[in-house]
């Protein structure tokens, strides 16, 4: 927000969609688990495990309200 404002943009709105963050990362985790064998032909099982662990952290952070996800709308100020 500060950077955009400093560059001549004015905030119009923010649509908060944090619940979608949880839904999104939960879906990514489920799909990763479902396709794990296929993925292991491209990347190591260790990498996939780290990815799954990270996704769990994103999900937990979203559920606890530690993360915010949304859509900003800014307008360029007339010059």
Coordinates of N, CA and C in Angstrom, one line a residue, residues 7-49:
X7 N 3.9 5.9 -5.3 CA 4.1 6.0 -6.7 C 2.8 6.5 -7.4
X8 N 2.0 7.3 -6.7 CA 0.9 8.0 -7.3 C -0.4 7.2 -7.5
X9 N -0.5 6.1 -6.8 CA -1.8 5.4 -6.9 C -2.6 5.6 -5.6
X10 N -3.9 5.5 -5.8 CA -4.8 5.7 -4.7 C -5.6 4.4 -4.5
X11 N -5.7 4.0 -3.3 CA -6.5 2.7 -3.0 C -8.0 3.0 -3.2
X12 N -8.6 2.1 -4.0 CA -10.0 2.2 -4.2 C -10.8 1.2 -3.3
X13 N -10.3 0.0 -3.3 CA -10.9 -1.0 -2.4 C -10.0 -2.2 -2.2
X14 N -10.4 -3.0 -1.2 CA -9.7 -4.3 -0.9 C -10.8 -5.3 -0.6
X15 N -10.8 -6.4 -1.4 CA -11.8 -7.5 -1.2 C -11.1 -8.6 -0.4
X16 N -11.5 -8.8 0.8 CA -10.8 -9.8 1.7 C -11.3 -11.2 1.3
X17 N -10.4 -12.1 1.0 CA -10.8 -13.5 0.6 C -9.9 -14.5 1.4
X18 N -9.6 -14.2 2.6 CA -8.6 -15.1 3.3 C -9.1 -16.5 3.4
X19 N -10.4 -16.7 3.5 CA -10.9 -18.1 3.6 C -10.5 -18.9 2.3
X20 N -10.5 -18.2 1.2 CA -10.1 -18.8 0.0 C -8.6 -19.3 0.0
X21 N -7.8 -18.6 0.8 CA -6.4 -19.1 0.9 C -6.4 -20.5 1.5
X22 N -7.1 -20.7 2.5 CA -7.2 -22.0 3.1 C -7.7 -23.0 2.1
X23 N -8.8 -22.7 1.5 CA -9.4 -23.6 0.5 C -8.4 -23.9 -0.6
X24 N -7.7 -22.9 -1.1 CA -6.8 -23.1 -2.2 C -5.6 -24.1 -1.8
X25 N -5.0 -23.7 -0.7 CA -3.8 -24.5 -0.3 C -4.2 -25.9 0.2
X26 N -5.4 -26.1 0.7 CA -5.9 -27.4 1.1 C -6.1 -28.2 -0.2
X27 N -6.6 -27.6 -1.3 CA -6.8 -28.3 -2.5 C -5.5 -28.7 -3.2
X28 N -4.5 -27.8 -3.1 CA -3.2 -28.1 -3.6 C -2.6 -29.2 -2.9
X29 N -2.7 -29.3 -1.5 CA -2.2 -30.4 -0.7 C -2.9 -31.7 -1.1
X30 N -4.2 -31.7 -1.3 CA -4.9 -32.9 -1.7 C -4.4 -33.4 -3.0
X31 N -4.3 -32.5 -4.0 CA -3.9 -32.9 -5.3 C -2.4 -33.4 -5.3
X32 N -1.6 -32.8 -4.5 CA -0.2 -33.2 -4.4 C -0.1 -34.6 -3.9
X33 N -0.9 -34.9 -2.8 CA -1.0 -36.3 -2.3 C -1.5 -37.2 -3.3
X34 N -2.6 -36.8 -4.0 CA -3.2 -37.7 -5.0 C -2.2 -38.0 -6.2
X35 N -1.4 -37.1 -6.5 CA -0.5 -37.3 -7.7 C 0.9 -37.5 -7.3
X36 N 1.2 -37.9 -6.1 CA 2.5 -38.0 -5.5 C 3.4 -38.9 -6.4
X37 N 2.9 -40.1 -6.8 CA 3.7 -41.0 -7.6 C 4.1 -40.4 -8.9
X38 N 3.2 -39.7 -9.5 CA 3.5 -39.0 -10.8 C 4.5 -37.9 -10.6
X39 N 4.4 -37.2 -9.5 CA 5.3 -36.1 -9.3 C 6.7 -36.6 -9.0
X40 N 6.8 -37.8 -8.3 CA 8.1 -38.3 -8.0 C 8.9 -38.7 -9.2
X41 N 8.3 -38.8 -10.3 CA 9.0 -39.1 -11.6 C 9.7 -37.8 -12.0
X42 N 9.3 -36.6 -11.5 CA 9.9 -35.3 -11.9 C 10.7 -34.7 -10.8
X43 N 10.4 -34.9 -9.6 CA 11.1 -34.3 -8.5 C 11.3 -35.3 -7.4
X44 N 12.2 -35.1 -6.4 CA 12.5 -36.1 -5.4 C 11.3 -36.2 -4.4
X45 N 11.2 -37.3 -3.7 CA 10.2 -37.5 -2.7 C 10.5 -36.6 -1.5
X46 N 11.7 -36.2 -1.3 CA 12.1 -35.3 -0.2 C 11.5 -33.9 -0.5
X47 N 11.6 -33.5 -1.8 CA 11.1 -32.2 -2.2 C 9.6 -32.2 -2.0
X48 N 8.9 -33.3 -2.4 CA 7.4 -33.3 -2.3 C 7.0 -33.3 -0.8
X49 N 7.8 -34.0 0.1 CA 7.5 -34.0 1.5 C 7.6 -32.6 2.1

